[in-house]
Amino acid sequence: MTPPVFWVDEVPRAGESALVTGPEGRHAVTVTRLKAGEEVILGDGRGTRAEGTVTHTSGKDRLTVRAGRVEFVAQPKPLVTIVQALPKAERAELAVDLMTEAGVDVIVPWQAARSIARWSGAKAAKGVDKWRTAAATAAKQSRRAWIPEVTDLSTTIDVRDLCARVHADSGVVAILHEDGATPFRAVDFSGAAEVVLVIGPEGGLTEQEIADLTALGARTVLLGPEVLRTAAAGAVALGALGAVTDRWAR
């Protein structure tokens, strides 16, 4: 079984020790009940991680780990950003969890026209924090070296700017849509440094949103014969992308 992963601000060098405290230390000591001599992995969420051995625990949230082999894991290519229209509250964190486990690099929460959830002000900040926590937790559970970036809440103008930039840089911008003009398997991802996948809310994207993004270089793409829930679409698309690019080469 792969050792459990715990996030630290800075991964120690080989032979050095690190003190894990706070929520991560509490989870290690109180929930996982780690003891001296057990193996763990320490990661900074930015690609660096170390295999380590627990040397000491104290209290309910303090864990000392001595680092062994340290490695840096590069992000897979192409970089994948998913623009996720805000789902219903009970599905939002599920969407983030599934996308993270499937390998997303950047998640953009989007206030689409038909999003049932409406974020603004303090609610937007709280929602983004929940998504970031869900991403960090899912990255740890799936043994990822990188925690996906979760951006601040985006408006349609922000999404337009993102899609225009990626298209101008010869990236691929795909709108996942049940009436997509191009099958996913027919999209040429070769040579693209960045891929943006746009996922609508439960009520779907409006014709105006689709027109705006396609005018900027996006294309509507049919992922498969079934209509997927918004919470599952990102993970399924990432799986399909991994199969047709080098992202799953390791």
Coordinates of C-alpha atoms in Angstrom, one line a residue:
M1 CA 0.0 0.0 0.0
T2 CA 1.3 3.5 -0.9
P3 CA 2.2 5.5 2.2
P4 CA -0.3 8.3 3.1
V5 CA 0.5 11.9 1.9
F6 CA 0.6 15.0 4.1
W7 CA 1.0 18.5 2.9
V8 CA 3.8 20.8 4.3
D9 CA 4.8 24.3 3.4
E10 CA 8.3 23.2 2.5
V11 CA 9.6 19.6 1.9
P12 CA 12.8 18.9 3.9
R13 CA 16.0 17.8 2.2
A14 CA 17.0 14.2 2.4
G15 CA 18.2 13.3 5.9
E16 CA 16.5 16.3 7.5
S17 CA 13.4 16.3 9.6
A18 CA 10.1 18.2 9.4
L19 CA 7.5 18.9 12.0
V20 CA 3.9 18.4 10.7
T21 CA 1.3 20.3 12.8
G22 CA -2.1 21.8 12.4
P23 CA -4.9 20.0 10.5
E24 CA -2.3 17.8 8.7
G25 CA -0.7 16.8 11.9
R26 CA -4.0 16.1 13.6
H27 CA -5.1 13.9 10.7
A28 CA -1.8 12.0 10.8
V29 CA -1.8 11.5 14.6
T30 CA -5.5 11.4 15.6
V31 CA -7.2 10.0 12.5
T32 CA -4.6 7.9 10.7
R33 CA -3.0 7.0 14.1
L34 CA 0.5 6.9 12.7
K35 CA 3.3 5.7 14.9
A36 CA 7.1 6.0 15.0
G37 CA 8.7 3.8 12.3
E38 CA 5.8 4.1 9.8
E39 CA 6.3 5.5 6.2
V40 CA 4.7 8.6 4.9
I41 CA 5.1 11.0 1.9
L42 CA 5.5 14.7 2.5
G43 CA 4.5 17.0 -0.4
D44 CA 4.3 20.8 -0.9
G45 CA 1.6 20.5 -3.5
R46 CA 3.9 22.1 -6.1
G47 CA 5.7 19.0 -7.4
T48 CA 8.2 18.3 -4.7
R49 CA 7.7 15.4 -2.4
A50 CA 9.8 13.2 0.0
E51 CA 9.5 9.7 1.2
G52 CA 9.8 9.8 5.0
T53 CA 9.8 7.9 8.2
V54 CA 7.9 9.0 11.3
T55 CA 10.4 9.4 14.1
H56 CA 8.1 10.9 16.8
T57 CA 4.5 11.9 17.6
S58 CA 3.3 14.0 20.4
G59 CA -0.1 15.3 21.5
K60 CA -3.0 15.1 19.1
D61 CA -1.4 17.0 16.2
R62 CA 2.4 16.9 16.1
L63 CA 4.3 14.5 13.9
T64 CA 8.1 14.5 13.2
V65 CA 9.2 13.0 9.9
R66 CA 12.7 12.3 8.7
A67 CA 13.0 12.7 4.9
G68 CA 14.6 10.0 2.7
R69 CA 14.5 10.2 -1.0
V70 CA 13.3 13.6 -2.4
E71 CA 11.9 14.0 -5.9
F72 CA 10.4 16.7 -8.1
V73 CA 7.5 15.6 -10.3
A74 CA 6.9 17.8 -13.3
Q75 CA 3.3 18.7 -14.3
P76 CA 2.0 16.5 -17.2
K77 CA 1.6 18.1 -20.6
P78 CA -0.6 19.6 -21.9
L79 CA -1.7 21.7 -19.1
V80 CA -5.4 21.2 -18.6
T81 CA -7.7 24.0 -17.3
I82 CA -11.4 23.2 -16.7
V83 CA -13.9 26.0 -16.6
Q84 CA -16.6 24.6 -14.4
A85 CA -19.9 26.4 -14.3
L86 CA -21.1 26.5 -10.7
P87 CA -23.2 23.3 -10.1
K88 CA -25.8 22.9 -7.4
A89 CA -24.2 23.2 -3.9
E90 CA -24.3 19.5 -3.2
R91 CA -22.5 18.6 -6.4
A92 CA -19.9 21.4 -6.4
E93 CA -17.3 19.7 -4.2
L94 CA -18.0 16.3 -5.9
A95 CA -17.1 17.9 -9.2
V96 CA -13.8 19.3 -7.8
D97 CA -13.0 16.0 -6.1
L98 CA -13.5 14.0 -9.3
M99 CA -11.6 16.4 -11.5
T100 CA -8.7 16.4 -9.1
E101 CA -8.5 12.7 -9.0
A102 CA -8.5 12.6 -12.8
G103 CA -5.6 15.0 -13.1
V104 CA -6.9 18.5 -13.7
D105 CA -4.3 21.3 -13.4
V106 CA -6.4 24.4 -13.0
I107 CA -10.1 24.8 -12.0
V108 CA -12.0 27.9 -12.9
P109 CA -15.3 28.4 -11.1
W110 CA -17.6 30.2 -13.5
Q111 CA -20.8 32.1 -12.8
A112 CA -22.6 31.0 -16.0
A113 CA -26.0 32.4 -17.0
R114 CA -27.9 29.3 -16.0
S115 CA -26.0 28.4 -12.9
I116 CA -28.4 27.6 -10.1
A117 CA -25.8 28.5 -7.5
R118 CA -25.3 32.3 -7.3
W119 CA -22.0 33.5 -5.7
S120 CA -21.2 37.1 -4.8
G121 CA -19.1 38.8 -2.1
A122 CA -18.4 36.8 1.0
K123 CA -20.3 33.8 -0.4
A124 CA -17.9 33.7 -3.4
A125 CA -14.9 33.8 -1.2
K126 CA -16.3 31.0 1.0
G127 CA -17.2 28.9 -2.1
V128 CA -13.7 29.3 -3.6
D129 CA -12.2 28.3 -0.2
K130 CA -14.3 25.2 -0.1
W131 CA -13.2 24.2 -3.6
R132 CA -9.6 24.7 -2.7
T133 CA -9.9 22.6 0.3
A134 CA -11.7 19.9 -1.7
A135 CA -8.9 20.0 -4.3
A136 CA -6.1 19.7 -1.7
T137 CA -7.9 16.8 0.0
A138 CA -8.5 14.9 -3.3
A139 CA -4.9 15.5 -4.4
K140 CA -3.7 13.9 -1.2
Q141 CA -6.0 10.9 -1.5
S142 CA -5.0 10.3 -5.1
R143 CA -1.3 10.7 -4.2
R144 CA -0.8 13.6 -6.5
A145 CA 2.4 15.7 -6.4
W146 CA 0.5 18.9 -7.5
I147 CA -2.6 20.4 -5.9
P148 CA -4.7 21.9 -8.7
E149 CA -5.0 25.7 -8.7
V150 CA -8.5 26.9 -8.0
T151 CA -8.9 30.4 -9.3
D152 CA -11.2 33.1 -8.0
L153 CA -14.7 33.2 -9.3
S154 CA -14.8 34.1 -13.0
T155 CA -17.4 36.0 -14.9
T156 CA -18.2 35.3 -18.6
I157 CA -15.9 38.1 -19.5
D158 CA -13.0 36.4 -17.6
V159 CA -13.8 33.1 -19.4
R160 CA -13.8 34.8 -22.8
D161 CA -10.4 36.3 -22.0
L162 CA -9.0 32.9 -21.0
C163 CA -10.3 31.2 -24.1
A164 CA -9.0 33.9 -26.4
R165 CA -5.5 33.8 -24.8
V166 CA -5.3 30.0 -25.1
H167 CA -6.5 29.9 -28.7
A168 CA -4.0 32.7 -29.6
D169 CA -1.3 30.6 -28.1
S170 CA -2.3 27.6 -30.3
G171 CA -4.0 25.8 -27.5
V172 CA -7.2 23.9 -27.7
V173 CA -10.5 25.2 -26.2
A174 CA -13.3 22.7 -26.2
I175 CA -16.9 23.3 -25.0
L176 CA -18.3 19.9 -23.9
H177 CA -21.8 19.9 -25.3
E178 CA -24.4 17.2 -26.2
D179 CA -24.8 18.8 -29.6
G180 CA -21.1 19.2 -30.2
A181 CA -20.0 19.5 -33.8
T182 CA -16.8 17.5 -33.3
P183 CA -16.3 14.1 -31.5
F184 CA -13.8 14.3 -28.7
R185 CA -11.6 11.6 -30.3
A186 CA -11.4 13.7 -33.5
V187 CA -9.8 16.7 -31.8
D188 CA -6.1 17.2 -32.5
F189 CA -4.4 17.8 -29.2
S190 CA -0.9 17.3 -30.6
G191 CA 1.4 20.3 -30.1
A192 CA -1.1 22.1 -27.7
A193 CA 0.7 23.4 -24.6
E194 CA -2.6 24.1 -22.9
V195 CA -6.2 22.7 -23.2
V196 CA -9.3 24.4 -21.8
L197 CA -12.4 22.3 -21.3
V198 CA -15.6 24.3 -20.7
I199 CA -18.4 22.6 -18.8
G200 CA -21.9 24.1 -18.4
P201 CA -24.2 24.0 -15.4
E202 CA -27.2 21.7 -14.9
G203 CA -29.3 23.8 -17.2
G204 CA -26.7 23.9 -19.9
L205 CA -25.0 26.8 -21.7
T206 CA -27.0 29.5 -23.4
E207 CA -26.7 30.0 -27.1
Q208 CA -25.1 33.3 -26.5
E209 CA -22.4 31.8 -24.3
I210 CA -21.6 29.2 -26.9
A211 CA -21.6 31.8 -29.7
D212 CA -19.3 34.1 -27.7
L213 CA -16.7 31.4 -27.0
T214 CA -16.8 29.8 -30.5
A215 CA -16.2 33.3 -31.9
L216 CA -13.0 33.3 -29.9
G217 CA -11.7 30.0 -31.2
A218 CA -13.5 27.5 -29.0
R219 CA -15.3 24.5 -30.6
T220 CA -18.2 22.5 -29.4
V221 CA -17.1 18.9 -28.7
L222 CA -19.2 15.7 -28.2
L223 CA -17.6 13.7 -25.4
G224 CA -19.8 10.6 -25.9
P225 CA -23.2 9.2 -26.5
E226 CA -24.5 9.8 -23.0
V227 CA -25.4 13.2 -21.5
L228 CA -23.3 13.5 -18.3
R229 CA -24.0 15.4 -15.2
T230 CA -22.0 18.5 -14.8
A231 CA -20.2 17.1 -11.8
A232 CA -18.9 14.0 -13.8
A233 CA -18.2 15.6 -17.1
G234 CA -14.7 17.0 -16.2
A235 CA -13.4 13.7 -14.9
V236 CA -14.7 11.8 -17.9
A237 CA -13.1 14.3 -20.3
L238 CA -9.8 14.1 -18.4
G239 CA -9.8 10.4 -18.7
A240 CA -10.4 10.6 -22.5
L241 CA -7.7 13.2 -22.8
G242 CA -5.2 11.0 -20.9
A243 CA -5.9 8.2 -23.3
V244 CA -5.1 10.2 -26.4
T245 CA -2.2 12.3 -25.2
D246 CA 1.0 11.7 -23.2
R247 CA -0.5 12.9 -19.9
W248 CA -0.7 9.2 -18.8
A249 CA 2.6 8.2 -20.1
R250 CA 4.3 7.8 -16.7

